[in-house]
Every structure is written in C-alpha cells, then in structure tokens.
Short mmCIF file of C-alpha atoms in Angstrom, two decimals:
data_model
loop_
_atom_site.label_atom_id
_atom_site.label_comp_id
_atom_site.label_asym_id
_atom_site.label_seq_id
_atom_site.Cartn_x
_atom_site.Cartn_y
_atom_site.Cartn_z
CA UNK A 75 0.75 -17.55 -24.82
CA UNK A 76 2.07 -19.79 -22.07
CA UNK A 77 0.55 -19.51 -18.59
CA UNK A 78 3.82 -18.19 -17.13
CA UNK A 79 3.96 -15.40 -19.71
CA UNK A 80 0.40 -14.18 -19.16
CA UNK A 81 0.04 -11.25 -16.77
CA UNK A 82 -2.07 -12.15 -13.78
CA UNK A 83 -5.21 -10.06 -13.41
CA UNK A 84 -5.35 -8.49 -9.95
CA UNK A 85 -8.79 -7.68 -8.53
CA UNK A 86 -9.27 -5.30 -5.60
CA UNK A 87 -12.29 -5.00 -3.32
CA UNK A 88 -12.89 -3.06 -0.16
CA UNK A 89 -15.44 -3.20 2.59
CA UNK A 90 -16.20 -3.44 6.27
CA UNK A 91 -16.81 -7.23 6.45
CA UNK A 92 -17.87 -6.83 10.08
CA UNK A 93 -19.97 -9.93 10.59
CA UNK A 94 -19.09 -12.29 7.76
CA UNK A 95 -22.15 -13.74 6.06
CA UNK A 96 -23.13 -15.50 2.86
CA UNK A 97 -23.48 -12.20 0.95
CA UNK A 98 -19.81 -11.47 1.62
CA UNK A 99 -18.80 -14.92 0.41
CA UNK A 100 -20.80 -14.55 -2.80
CA UNK A 101 -19.29 -11.07 -3.37
CA UNK A 102 -15.72 -12.32 -2.81
CA UNK A 103 -16.26 -15.39 -5.01
CA UNK A 104 -17.68 -13.28 -7.84
CA UNK A 105 -14.85 -10.74 -7.52
CA UNK A 106 -12.23 -13.53 -7.61
CA UNK A 107 -13.81 -14.84 -10.83
CA UNK A 108 -12.95 -11.50 -12.47
CA UNK A 109 -9.23 -12.25 -12.30
CA UNK A 110 -6.43 -14.36 -10.89
CA UNK A 111 -5.63 -12.68 -7.57
CA UNK A 112 -8.05 -11.06 -5.11
CA UNK A 113 -6.88 -8.38 -2.71
CA UNK A 114 -9.17 -6.98 -0.01
CA UNK A 115 -8.87 -3.67 1.81
CA UNK A 116 -10.73 -3.89 5.12
CA UNK A 117 -12.21 -0.64 6.40
CA UNK A 118 -10.33 0.85 9.35
CA UNK A 119 -12.30 0.95 12.62
CA UNK A 120 -12.44 4.77 12.48
CA UNK A 121 -13.87 4.59 8.96
CA UNK A 122 -16.59 2.23 10.17
CA UNK A 123 -17.48 4.63 12.99
CA UNK A 124 -17.71 7.53 10.53
CA UNK A 125 -19.72 5.62 7.89
CA UNK A 126 -22.00 3.54 10.09
CA UNK A 127 -22.30 5.74 13.17
CA UNK A 128 -21.30 2.83 15.40
CA UNK A 129 -18.24 0.89 16.43
CA UNK A 130 -17.52 -2.21 14.40
CA UNK A 131 -18.55 -5.44 16.11
CA UNK A 132 -15.11 -6.87 15.36
CA UNK A 133 -11.87 -4.87 15.16
CA UNK A 134 -10.17 -4.46 11.79
CA UNK A 135 -7.36 -6.88 12.68
CA UNK A 136 -9.89 -9.65 13.40
CA UNK A 137 -11.88 -8.91 10.24
CA UNK A 138 -8.66 -9.04 8.21
CA UNK A 139 -7.67 -12.37 9.76
CA UNK A 140 -11.06 -13.89 8.93
CA UNK A 141 -10.80 -12.70 5.35
CA UNK A 142 -7.31 -14.20 4.99
CA UNK A 143 -8.86 -17.58 5.84
CA UNK A 144 -11.29 -17.43 2.91
CA UNK A 145 -10.04 -19.40 -0.06
CA UNK A 146 -10.96 -16.73 -2.62
CA UNK A 147 -8.81 -14.08 -0.91
CA UNK A 148 -5.10 -13.83 -1.71
CA UNK A 149 -4.08 -10.70 0.20
CA UNK A 150 -5.63 -8.41 2.84
CA UNK A 151 -4.77 -4.89 3.95
CA UNK A 152 -6.37 -2.67 6.57
CA UNK A 153 -7.29 0.70 5.10
CA UNK A 154 -6.35 4.09 6.45
CA UNK A 155 -8.90 6.00 8.53
CA UNK A 156 -11.62 7.93 6.78
CA UNK A 157 -10.76 7.74 3.09
CA UNK A 158 -9.74 5.62 0.15
CA UNK A 159 -5.96 5.39 0.39
CA UNK A 160 -4.96 5.99 -3.23
CA UNK A 161 -1.30 5.33 -2.39
CA UNK A 162 -2.26 1.86 -1.14
CA UNK A 163 -4.36 1.29 -4.27
CA UNK A 164 -1.35 2.29 -6.40
CA UNK A 165 0.84 -0.14 -4.43
CA UNK A 166 -1.65 -2.96 -5.01
CA UNK A 167 -1.84 -1.96 -8.69
CA UNK A 168 -5.19 -3.59 -9.49
CA UNK A 169 -6.45 -4.30 -12.98
CA UNK A 170 -10.03 -4.41 -11.71
CA UNK A 171 -11.75 -2.76 -8.75
CA UNK A 172 -14.97 -4.55 -7.87
CA UNK A 173 -17.62 -2.66 -5.92
CA UNK A 174 -20.30 -4.44 -3.95
CA UNK A 175 -23.96 -3.96 -4.84
CA UNK A 176 -24.76 -2.05 -1.67
CA UNK A 177 -21.54 -0.05 -1.42
CA UNK A 178 -22.18 3.66 -1.62
CA UNK A 179 -19.84 4.61 -4.46
CA UNK A 180 -20.51 6.68 -7.54
CA UNK A 181 -18.68 4.46 -10.04
CA UNK A 182 -18.07 7.28 -12.52
CA UNK A 183 -16.66 9.60 -9.87
CA UNK A 184 -14.45 6.79 -8.57
CA UNK A 185 -13.16 6.11 -12.10
CA UNK A 186 -12.35 9.80 -12.53
CA UNK A 187 -10.50 9.93 -9.19
CA UNK A 188 -8.50 6.84 -10.09
CA UNK A 189 -7.51 8.26 -13.50
CA UNK A 190 -6.42 11.56 -11.88
CA UNK A 191 -4.07 9.51 -9.72
CA UNK A 192 -2.66 7.39 -12.54
CA UNK A 193 -4.60 4.24 -11.60
CA UNK A 194 -5.89 2.50 -14.74
CA UNK A 195 -8.10 -0.13 -13.13
CA UNK A 196 -11.46 -1.04 -14.60
CA UNK A 197 -14.32 -0.46 -12.13
CA UNK A 198 -17.04 -3.11 -12.03
CA UNK A 199 -20.09 -3.16 -9.79
CA UNK A 200 -20.98 -6.68 -8.67
CA UNK A 201 -24.76 -7.29 -8.82
CA UNK A 202 -26.77 -8.66 -5.93
CA UNK A 203 -26.22 -12.39 -5.95
CA UNK A 204 -28.06 -13.17 -2.74
CA UNK A 205 -31.29 -11.26 -2.15
CA UNK A 206 -32.11 -11.68 1.49
CA UNK A 207 -31.83 -9.78 4.75
CA UNK A 208 -29.75 -12.73 5.94
CA UNK A 209 -26.96 -11.27 3.80
CA UNK A 210 -26.93 -7.78 5.33
CA UNK A 211 -24.91 -7.06 8.47
CA UNK A 212 -27.28 -4.40 9.81
CA UNK A 213 -30.23 -6.80 9.51
CA UNK A 214 -28.26 -9.57 11.24
CA UNK A 215 -27.50 -7.19 14.13
CA UNK A 216 -31.20 -6.21 14.34
CA UNK A 217 -32.25 -9.88 14.46
CA UNK A 218 -29.71 -10.63 17.21
CA UNK A 219 -31.01 -7.72 19.30
CA UNK A 220 -34.65 -8.73 18.75
CA UNK A 221 -34.05 -12.42 19.52
CA UNK A 222 -31.56 -12.28 22.35
CA UNK A 223 -31.81 -8.89 24.04
CA UNK A 224 -35.48 -8.58 24.90
#
C-alpha cells in the first residue's frame, strides 16, 4: 500500500502539563510513536482546580502554546471544564488514546464510556519511562518552595 493510501493513525492524550518537565516529554514522545499524528487536550483551568485543589501555575492558554512548540505534538485543544468532552474526542476521532502512567483513569471504564459514545479508539496506558521525582509537577513545586521560599 502506498504511503498516501494508508490511513494515518491519530493518537490522543490529555493532561494538565502545568510545569513542563522531562516526564511530559517522554510521555509525548512515546505517545507519538504509537501513530502518525499526536493531538493533546490540555486540562481547563477549572478542571485543574477541581482535580488538584489548587490553581494551575500556568493558565491553559499558555500550557497549550508550550505544547504546540513541542515537535511531537501536531494539534492542541483546551478541554472543557470538569469532564472529558466526548464531543471533542469524537471530533478528533482518535485511533488510540494514550493514558499517562500517573493519570487517574480506570482504563476499562474509559473504554466502556468511549464505546457507549461510538468512539472506537484503542486505550493504551504508557508505562513510567522516567522514574524520578524530577518528573512530577507536584514534587517540582515542593522543591521550589523548599529552596526559594524559606
């Protein structure tokens, strides 16, 4: 089959991506390797407040702009407040949805919800590729506070 005839595999990921770090880069690189195009949905600021119990360090628009500058990322959307926007997921029409190793999703429940909504994407959990507190936003924030705020 010629390259032009082959359907491109679209991969979708979501996340906060508040303070970009090496763990995010490894996650995005691994997700991109699962297909041809990588789309990211950045968590809305209200979603971050609800999930993390704090304001994001950077607003969603800034986080989206940073992600657009990463070579592995082809397209970026800002999510709707509070929930997975299944209409946006349908619009993106992913073949694969990649979940980060520390993202709090029940993969089976997510698959069921996708199927109920006519979304036939395969769900893959990306393993930890970088095992260090340097690759965790909450730990980076703690280190900044300890080093610079005492």
